[in-house]
Coordinates of C-alpha atoms and ligand atoms in Angstrom, one line a residue:
X1 CA 0.0 0.0 0.0
X2 CA 1.1 3.5 -0.8
X3 CA 2.1 6.2 1.7
X4 CA -0.2 8.6 0.0
X5 CA -3.1 9.4 2.3
X6 CA -6.6 8.7 0.9
X7 CA -7.7 12.2 1.4
X8 CA -6.5 15.3 -0.5
X9 CA -4.2 15.4 -3.5
X10 CA -4.0 16.3 -7.1
X11 CA -2.9 14.2 -10.2
X12 CA -1.5 16.1 -13.1
X13 CA -1.6 14.5 -16.6
X14 CA -3.7 13.9 -19.7
X15 CA -7.2 13.1 -18.4
X16 CA -10.0 11.3 -20.2
X17 CA -13.4 10.3 -18.8
X18 CA -17.0 9.8 -19.9
X19 CA -19.6 12.3 -19.0
X20 CA -22.3 10.3 -20.7
X21 CA -22.7 7.5 -23.3
X22 CA -22.1 10.0 -26.1
X23 CA -19.7 12.5 -24.4
X24 CA -16.0 11.8 -23.7
X25 CA -14.1 14.7 -22.0
X26 CA -10.3 14.9 -22.5
X27 CA -8.2 17.5 -20.7
X28 CA -4.5 17.3 -21.8
X29 CA -2.2 18.7 -19.2
X30 CA -5.1 18.8 -16.7
X31 CA -5.4 18.6 -12.9
X32 CA -7.6 15.9 -11.3
X33 CA -8.4 16.8 -7.7
X34 CA -9.1 14.2 -5.0
X35 CA -10.8 15.5 -1.9
X36 CA -11.8 13.1 0.9
X37 CA -11.7 10.1 -1.5
X38 CA -13.9 11.8 -4.1
X39 CA -13.2 13.8 -7.3
X40 CA -13.4 17.5 -6.8
X41 CA -13.3 18.0 -10.5
X42 CA -10.9 18.2 -13.5
X43 CA -9.3 21.5 -14.4
X44 CA -7.1 23.0 -17.1
X45 CA -5.5 25.2 -14.4
X46 CA -5.6 24.4 -10.7
X47 CA -8.1 26.5 -8.7
X48 CA -6.5 28.4 -5.8
X49 CA -8.5 26.5 -3.2
X50 CA -6.6 23.3 -4.1
X51 CA -3.1 24.9 -4.4
X52 CA -2.1 23.5 -1.0
X53 CA -2.9 19.9 -1.9
X54 CA 0.1 17.6 -2.6
X55 CA 0.6 17.2 -6.4
X56 CA 1.7 14.0 -8.2
X57 CA 3.2 14.9 -11.6
X58 CA 2.2 12.4 -14.3
X59 CA 3.0 14.7 -17.2
X60 CA 2.6 12.8 -20.5
X61 CA 0.7 9.9 -18.8
X62 CA -3.0 9.1 -19.4
X63 CA -5.3 9.3 -16.4
X64 CA -8.5 7.3 -16.7
X65 CA -11.3 6.2 -14.3
X66 CA -10.9 2.7 -12.9
X67 CA -12.7 0.0 -14.9
X68 CA -15.7 -1.9 -13.7
X69 CA -16.3 -5.7 -14.1
X70 CA -20.0 -6.2 -13.6
X71 CA -19.8 -10.0 -13.8
X72 CA -17.2 -12.6 -12.9
X73 CA -16.9 -15.9 -11.1
X74 CA -14.0 -15.9 -8.5
X75 CA -13.5 -19.7 -8.3
X76 CA -13.4 -20.0 -12.1
X77 CA -10.2 -17.9 -12.4
X78 CA -8.3 -21.1 -11.7
X79 CA -9.2 -22.7 -15.1
X80 CA -9.6 -19.7 -17.4
X81 CA -8.6 -20.6 -20.9
X82 CA -9.6 -24.3 -20.5
X83 CA -12.8 -25.9 -21.8
X84 CA -13.2 -23.4 -24.6
X85 CA -14.4 -26.0 -27.1
X86 CA -17.7 -26.4 -25.1
X87 CA -21.0 -24.6 -25.1
X88 CA -22.5 -23.3 -21.8
X89 CA -24.3 -26.3 -20.3
X90 CA -21.6 -28.9 -21.1
X91 CA -18.9 -26.4 -20.0
X92 CA -20.7 -25.9 -16.6
X93 CA -20.9 -29.7 -16.1
X94 CA -17.3 -30.4 -17.3
X95 CA -15.4 -27.5 -15.9
X96 CA -17.2 -25.0 -13.7
X97 CA -19.0 -27.4 -11.3
X98 CA -16.1 -29.7 -10.7
X99 CA -13.8 -26.7 -9.9
X100 CA -16.3 -25.0 -7.7
X101 CA -16.8 -28.1 -5.6
X102 CA -13.1 -27.8 -4.5
X103 CA -14.0 -24.6 -2.5
X104 CA -15.5 -26.8 0.3
X105 CA -11.8 -27.0 1.2
X106 CA -10.9 -23.7 2.8
X107 CA -7.1 -24.3 2.2
X108 CA -7.7 -24.8 -1.5
X109 CA -9.9 -21.7 -1.5
X110 CA -7.3 -19.6 0.2
X111 CA -4.6 -20.5 -2.2
X112 CA -6.8 -20.0 -5.3
X113 CA -8.4 -16.7 -4.1
X114 CA -5.1 -15.3 -3.0
X115 CA -3.8 -15.7 -6.5
X116 CA -7.0 -14.2 -8.0
X117 CA -6.9 -11.2 -5.8
X118 CA -3.2 -10.5 -6.6
X119 CA -4.2 -10.6 -10.3
X120 CA -7.1 -8.3 -9.7
X121 CA -4.9 -5.7 -7.9
X122 CA -2.5 -5.7 -10.9
X123 CA -5.2 -5.2 -13.6
X124 CA -7.1 -2.1 -14.6
X125 CA -10.4 -3.0 -12.9
X126 CA -11.2 -1.2 -9.7
X127 CA -14.8 -2.5 -9.0
X128 CA -16.3 -5.9 -9.4
X129 CA -19.5 -7.9 -9.0
X130 CA -18.4 -11.5 -8.3
X131 CA -19.8 -14.9 -7.6
X132 CA -18.1 -17.1 -5.0
X133 CA -19.4 -20.7 -4.6
X134 CA -22.1 -22.2 -2.4
X135 CA -19.7 -22.6 0.5
X136 CA -20.1 -20.0 3.3
X137 CA -16.5 -20.2 4.8
X138 CA -14.9 -19.8 1.3
X139 CA -17.3 -16.9 0.4
X140 CA -16.3 -15.1 3.7
X141 CA -12.6 -15.8 3.0
X142 CA -12.9 -14.3 -0.5
X143 CA -14.6 -11.2 1.0
X144 CA -11.8 -10.9 3.6
X145 CA -9.1 -11.1 0.9
X146 CA -10.9 -8.6 -1.3
X147 CA -11.3 -6.2 1.6
X148 CA -7.5 -6.3 2.3
X149 CA -6.9 -5.5 -1.4
X150 CA -8.7 -2.1 -1.2
X151 CA -10.8 -2.9 -4.3
X152 CA -14.5 -2.2 -4.2
X153 CA -16.6 -5.4 -4.6
X154 CA -20.0 -6.8 -4.3
X155 CA -19.6 -10.6 -3.7
X156 CA -22.2 -13.3 -3.5
X157 CA -22.4 -16.7 -1.9
X158 CA -24.0 -18.7 -4.8
X159 CA -27.4 -20.4 -4.3
X160 CA -28.2 -23.6 -6.3
X161 CA -30.5 -26.4 -5.1
X162 CA -31.5 -28.3 -8.3
X163 CA -30.2 -29.5 -11.7
X164 CA -26.6 -29.6 -10.7
X165 CA -24.3 -32.4 -9.5
X166 CA -25.0 -33.8 -6.0
X167 CA -21.5 -32.8 -4.9
X168 CA -22.3 -29.1 -5.4
X169 CA -26.1 -29.0 -4.9
X170 CA -27.5 -27.4 -1.7
X171 CA -29.6 -30.1 -0.1
X172 CA -32.9 -28.1 0.1
X173 CA -34.3 -24.6 -0.3
X174 CA -34.5 -24.0 3.5
X175 CA -30.9 -25.2 3.9
X176 CA -29.7 -22.9 1.1
X177 CA -31.5 -20.0 2.7
X178 CA -30.1 -20.8 6.2
X179 CA -26.6 -20.8 4.9
X180 CA -27.3 -17.6 3.1
X181 CA -28.5 -16.0 6.3
X182 CA -25.4 -17.3 8.1
X183 CA -23.2 -15.8 5.4
X184 CA -25.0 -12.4 5.6
X185 CA -24.9 -12.3 9.4
X186 CA -21.2 -13.2 9.5
X187 CA -20.3 -10.6 6.9
X188 CA -22.5 -7.8 8.4
X189 CA -20.4 -4.8 9.6
X190 CA -17.1 -6.5 8.7
X191 CA -16.1 -4.6 5.6
X192 CA -15.7 -1.1 4.2
X193 CA -15.2 -1.9 0.6
X194 CA -16.9 -5.3 0.2
X195 CA -20.7 -5.8 0.4
X196 CA -22.9 -8.8 -0.2
X197 CA -25.0 -9.4 -3.3
X198 CA -27.7 -12.1 -3.5
X199 CA -26.7 -14.7 -6.1
X200 CA -29.2 -17.2 -7.3
X201 CA -27.0 -18.9 -9.9
X202 CA -29.6 -19.0 -12.7
X203 CA -33.2 -20.2 -13.1
X204 CA -32.4 -23.9 -14.0
X205 CA -30.4 -24.2 -10.7
X206 CA -32.9 -22.6 -8.4
X207 CA -36.2 -24.2 -7.3
X208 CA -39.3 -22.1 -6.8
X209 CA -39.0 -22.7 -3.1
X210 CA -35.5 -21.3 -3.1
X211 CA -36.5 -18.2 -5.1
X212 CA -39.2 -17.5 -2.5
X213 CA -36.8 -17.9 0.3
X214 CA -34.3 -15.6 -1.4
X215 CA -36.9 -12.9 -2.0
X216 CA -37.6 -12.9 1.7
X217 CA -33.9 -12.5 2.5
X218 CA -33.6 -9.8 -0.1
X219 CA -36.3 -7.7 1.6
X220 CA -35.0 -8.3 5.1
X221 CA -31.4 -7.4 4.3
X222 CA -32.1 -5.0 1.4
X223 CA -29.8 -6.7 -1.0
X224 CA -29.0 -6.2 -4.6
X225 CA -29.2 -9.3 -6.9
X226 CA -26.9 -10.8 -9.6
X227 CA -27.8 -13.7 -11.9
X228 CA -27.7 -14.9 -15.5
X229 CA -30.3 -14.2 -18.1
X230 CA -31.0 -15.5 -21.7
X231 CA -27.4 -16.6 -22.3
X232 CA -27.6 -19.6 -24.5
X233 CA -30.4 -21.1 -26.7
X234 CA -30.3 -24.5 -24.9
X235 CA -30.5 -22.8 -21.5
X236 CA -33.5 -20.7 -22.6
X237 CA -35.3 -23.8 -24.0
X238 CA -34.7 -25.5 -20.6
X239 CA -36.1 -22.5 -18.7
X240 CA -39.3 -22.6 -20.9
X241 CA -39.8 -26.2 -19.8
X242 CA -39.1 -25.4 -16.1
X243 CA -41.3 -22.3 -16.1
X244 CA -44.2 -23.0 -18.5
X245 CA -46.3 -20.1 -17.1
X246 CA -43.6 -17.4 -17.7
X247 CA -43.8 -15.5 -20.9
X248 CA -40.0 -14.9 -20.8
X249 CA -36.9 -16.0 -18.9
X250 CA -36.9 -12.6 -17.2
X251 CA -40.3 -13.2 -15.8
X252 CA -39.0 -16.2 -13.9
X253 CA -37.0 -13.7 -11.8
X254 CA -39.5 -10.9 -11.8
X255 CA -42.4 -13.0 -10.4
X256 CA -40.4 -13.3 -7.2
X257 CA -39.3 -9.7 -7.1
X258 CA -35.8 -10.7 -7.9
X259 CA -35.5 -8.6 -11.0
X260 CA -34.6 -5.0 -10.2
X261 CA -37.4 -2.6 -9.3
X262 CA -36.9 -1.6 -5.7
X263 CA -33.6 -3.4 -5.3
X264 CA -30.9 -3.1 -8.0
X265 CA -30.2 -6.2 -10.0
X266 CA -27.6 -7.0 -12.6
X267 CA -28.2 -9.8 -15.2
X268 CA -25.3 -11.2 -17.1
X269 CA -25.4 -11.9 -20.9
X270 CA -29.0 -11.2 -22.1
X271 CA -27.8 -12.4 -25.5
X272 CA -31.2 -13.5 -26.7
X273 CA -33.4 -10.9 -25.1
X274 CA -36.3 -10.0 -27.4
X275 CA -38.5 -6.9 -27.4
X276 CA -40.6 -8.1 -24.4
X277 CA -37.6 -9.0 -22.3
X278 CA -35.8 -5.7 -23.1
X279 CA -38.9 -3.8 -22.0
X280 CA -39.0 -5.8 -18.7
X281 CA -35.3 -5.1 -18.2
X282 CA -35.9 -1.4 -18.9
X283 CA -39.0 -1.0 -16.7
X284 CA -37.3 -2.7 -13.7
X285 CA -34.1 -0.6 -14.0
X286 CA -32.2 -3.9 -14.3
X287 CA -28.6 -3.7 -15.4
X288 CA -27.2 -5.7 -18.3
X289 CA -23.7 -7.1 -17.8
X290 CA -22.5 -7.5 -21.3
X291 CA -19.9 -10.3 -21.5
X292 CA -18.8 -10.4 -25.1
X293 CA -15.8 -12.7 -24.8
X294 CA -17.7 -15.3 -22.9
X295 CA -20.5 -15.1 -25.4
X296 CA -18.0 -15.9 -28.1
X297 CA -16.0 -18.5 -26.3
X298 CA -19.1 -20.5 -25.4
X299 CA -20.8 -19.8 -28.8
X300 CA -23.7 -18.2 -26.9
X301 CA -24.2 -15.4 -29.4
X302 CA -23.9 -11.7 -29.7
X303 CA -26.0 -9.5 -27.4
X304 CA -28.2 -6.8 -28.8
X305 CA -26.3 -3.9 -27.2
X306 CA -27.4 -1.2 -29.7
X307 CA -31.0 -2.1 -28.9
X308 CA -30.4 -2.0 -25.1
X309 CA -28.7 1.4 -25.5
X310 CA -31.4 2.8 -27.8
X311 CA -34.0 1.8 -25.2
X312 CA -32.1 3.5 -22.4
X313 CA -31.3 0.2 -20.6
X314 CA -28.5 0.5 -18.0
X315 CA -25.5 -1.5 -19.0
X316 CA -21.9 -2.3 -18.3
X317 CA -19.3 -4.9 -19.2
X318 CA -18.3 -8.1 -17.6
X319 CA -15.3 -10.5 -18.0
X320 CA -17.4 -13.5 -17.0
X321 CA -14.2 -15.2 -15.9
X322 CA -14.0 -18.0 -16.9
X323 CA -16.5 -18.1 -19.7
X324 CA -14.3 -15.2 -20.7
X325 CA -10.6 -15.9 -20.2
X326 CA -9.4 -12.3 -20.0
X327 CA -10.1 -10.3 -16.9
X328 CA -9.2 -6.8 -18.2
X329 CA -12.2 -4.7 -19.0
X330 CA -10.1 -2.9 -21.6
X331 CA -10.2 -6.3 -23.4
X332 CA -14.0 -6.5 -22.8
X333 CA -14.3 -3.0 -24.5
X334 CA -12.5 -4.1 -27.7
X335 CA -14.3 -7.5 -27.7
X336 CA -17.7 -5.6 -27.4
X337 CA -16.8 -3.4 -30.3
X338 CA -15.7 -6.3 -32.5
X339 CA -18.7 -8.5 -31.6
X340 CA -21.0 -5.6 -32.4
X341 CA -19.4 -5.2 -35.8
X342 CA -20.0 -8.9 -36.7
X343 CA -23.6 -8.6 -35.5
X344 CA -24.1 -5.5 -37.7
X345 CA -22.4 -7.0 -40.7
X346 CA -23.9 -10.5 -40.6
X347 CA -27.0 -10.4 -38.5
X348 CA -28.7 -7.0 -38.0
X349 CA -27.6 -4.3 -40.5
X350 CA -29.8 -1.7 -38.7
X351 CA -28.0 -2.1 -35.4
X352 CA -25.0 0.2 -35.7
X353 CA -21.8 -1.2 -34.1
X354 CA -20.5 0.2 -30.8
X355 CA -18.1 3.0 -31.0
X356 CA -14.8 3.1 -29.0
X357 CA -16.2 5.9 -26.8
X358 CA -19.4 3.9 -26.2
X359 CA -17.4 0.9 -25.2
X360 CA -15.3 3.0 -22.9
X361 CA -18.4 4.4 -21.3
X362 CA -19.8 0.9 -20.7
X363 CA -16.6 -0.2 -19.0
X364 CA -16.4 2.8 -16.7
X365 CA -19.5 5.0 -16.0
X366 CA -22.0 2.5 -17.4
X367 CA -21.1 -0.3 -15.0
X368 CA -19.8 2.1 -12.3
X369 CA -23.3 3.6 -11.8
X370 CA -24.4 0.2 -10.3
X371 CA -22.1 1.1 -7.4
X372 CA -23.5 4.7 -7.1
X373 CA -21.2 7.6 -8.1
X374 CA -18.4 5.6 -9.7
X375 CA -16.8 5.4 -13.1
X376 CA -16.2 9.0 -13.9
X377 CA -14.3 12.1 -12.7
X378 CA -17.2 14.4 -12.5
X379 CA -17.3 16.3 -9.2
X380 CA -18.6 14.1 -6.4
X381 CA -17.6 10.8 -8.0
X382 CA -15.6 8.3 -5.9
X383 CA -12.0 8.6 -6.8
X384 CA -11.1 5.5 -8.7
X385 CA -8.3 6.3 -11.2
X386 CA -5.7 4.6 -13.4
X387 CA -2.4 6.3 -14.4
X388 CA -1.3 4.7 -17.7
X389 CA 2.2 5.0 -19.1
X390 CA 1.5 4.4 -22.8
X391 CA 5.0 5.5 -24.0
X392 CA 5.7 1.9 -25.3
X393 CA 2.6 2.1 -27.5
X394 CA 3.3 5.6 -28.7
X395 CA 3.2 6.4 -32.5
X396 CA 5.9 8.1 -34.5
X397 CA 3.4 11.0 -35.0
X398 CA 1.5 13.0 -32.5
X399 CA -1.7 11.5 -31.0
X400 CA -4.5 13.3 -29.2
X401 CA -5.5 12.0 -25.7
X402 CA -8.6 10.5 -27.3
X403 CA -6.5 8.6 -29.8
X404 CA -4.1 7.4 -27.1
X405 CA -7.1 6.1 -25.1
X406 CA -8.2 4.1 -28.1
X407 CA -4.8 2.5 -28.3
X408 CA -4.8 1.8 -24.6
X409 CA -8.1 0.0 -25.0
X410 CA -6.8 -2.2 -27.9
X411 CA -3.2 -2.6 -27.0
X412 CA -2.4 -2.1 -23.3
X413 CA -1.8 -4.7 -20.7
X414 CA -1.2 -4.6 -16.9
X415 CA 2.4 -3.5 -17.3
X416 CA 1.2 -0.1 -18.6
X417 CA -0.5 0.7 -15.3
X418 CA 1.7 3.0 -13.3
X419 CA -0.7 3.6 -10.4
X420 CA -4.2 2.6 -9.5
X421 CA -6.4 4.4 -7.0
X422 CA -9.6 3.2 -5.4
X423 CA -11.7 5.6 -3.3
X424 CA -8.7 7.8 -3.2
X425 CA -6.3 5.1 -2.0
X426 CA -3.4 3.9 -4.1
X427 CA -3.7 0.1 -4.3
X428 CA -1.0 -0.5 -7.0
X429 CA 2.2 1.3 -7.9
Ligands
LIG501 N1 -25.0 -19.7 -16.1 C1 -25.0 -20.4 -14.8 N2 -23.8 -20.5 -14.3 C2 -23.0 -19.9 -15.1 C3 -21.6 -19.7 -15.1 O1 -20.9 -20.1 -14.2 N3 -21.0 -19.1 -16.2 C4 -21.8 -18.6 -17.3 N4 -21.2 -18.0 -18.3 N5 -23.1 -18.8 -17.3 C5 -23.7 -19.4 -16.3
LIG502 FE1 -21.4 -15.9 -15.6

């Protein structure tokens, strides 16, 4: 950890951040002020009132908001890059479930999660929504390690009581709810940067009884929810058979009040959402976690991002480790753009591809807003920042800050990150 205090200081450099989906602001040779862990604004010349703040000179470096990963599975980090010849349901059975079962062993969990958290500190993401496993001790251990890292996370003990192997299945809905209550009570008041998020894995793995129990816990503890929605065609067909009275997959969550509305929820993938489902997502203020790399690896499809954005649906990006094998949300940005171009060219010529600035918005402010005021440098936003040394990807001709940002999105890796701040604290340098 750095010796810089998480209170008042100024970063000087070339600053870029999204003000909205359509507006990117770049200030070359600008001052970004951190006051009490929040941005006090970006200035071309430093206002007198901040002149006494310590200044860190990053002349010639890019300064960007920290990136937000709205969807990843912590236990799956261990096998990323494996099983990539499978589709979703076979991949779950062959890779995800056998690996997740190992987290009943707390020693195994400690070793695996320690290596994951080290990787997370080194990368460009500053905020995460993550899934743990069904196991309460391992979920608490993950939260402890995340808290130590300084990263801001919503983490969930997974619920699953049907249609999965015996070795991982929770034995009944009441048992799953009891364990969830235990996890919530043990984590209460324990963390500053980590908070719990209710995590029914997906409809096929959660009985009606379990959904009802979770809805009660959600109201009692006022919890946000994360889950999966309309990811693969085989999965959607399965949900139709399991929930014949529901008009859409989304309704299978909504009928229990587990789909946004009063409590925020984030649904991963939404690849096959049609008009009705998009409307339900929009009306419930539900977030879409777009996971383009996973959707390609598991041949799930290409999500209709242009339609979500046109309808005003809230959305961000997810790595979906380990459906996606790359954790960096810079990579998710370029994947999102490339996937949208294939959709535009081969599938839906009226759905314009995502632009670089739109993808940057999704990976910062778009996902960041799920955490409140995060993902931008507008005054009052929590101070999550990356200082990027892009000198090794410079061009032999002058580039604007906006052009340098595009190259960082497509070409940078963790070695280009000079410093990383979360809530005003330096977590990597
Ligand atoms: N649907 C249910 N569980 C999972 C998971 O672990 N990964 C992905 N990509 N989809 C899921
Ligand atoms: Fe997932």
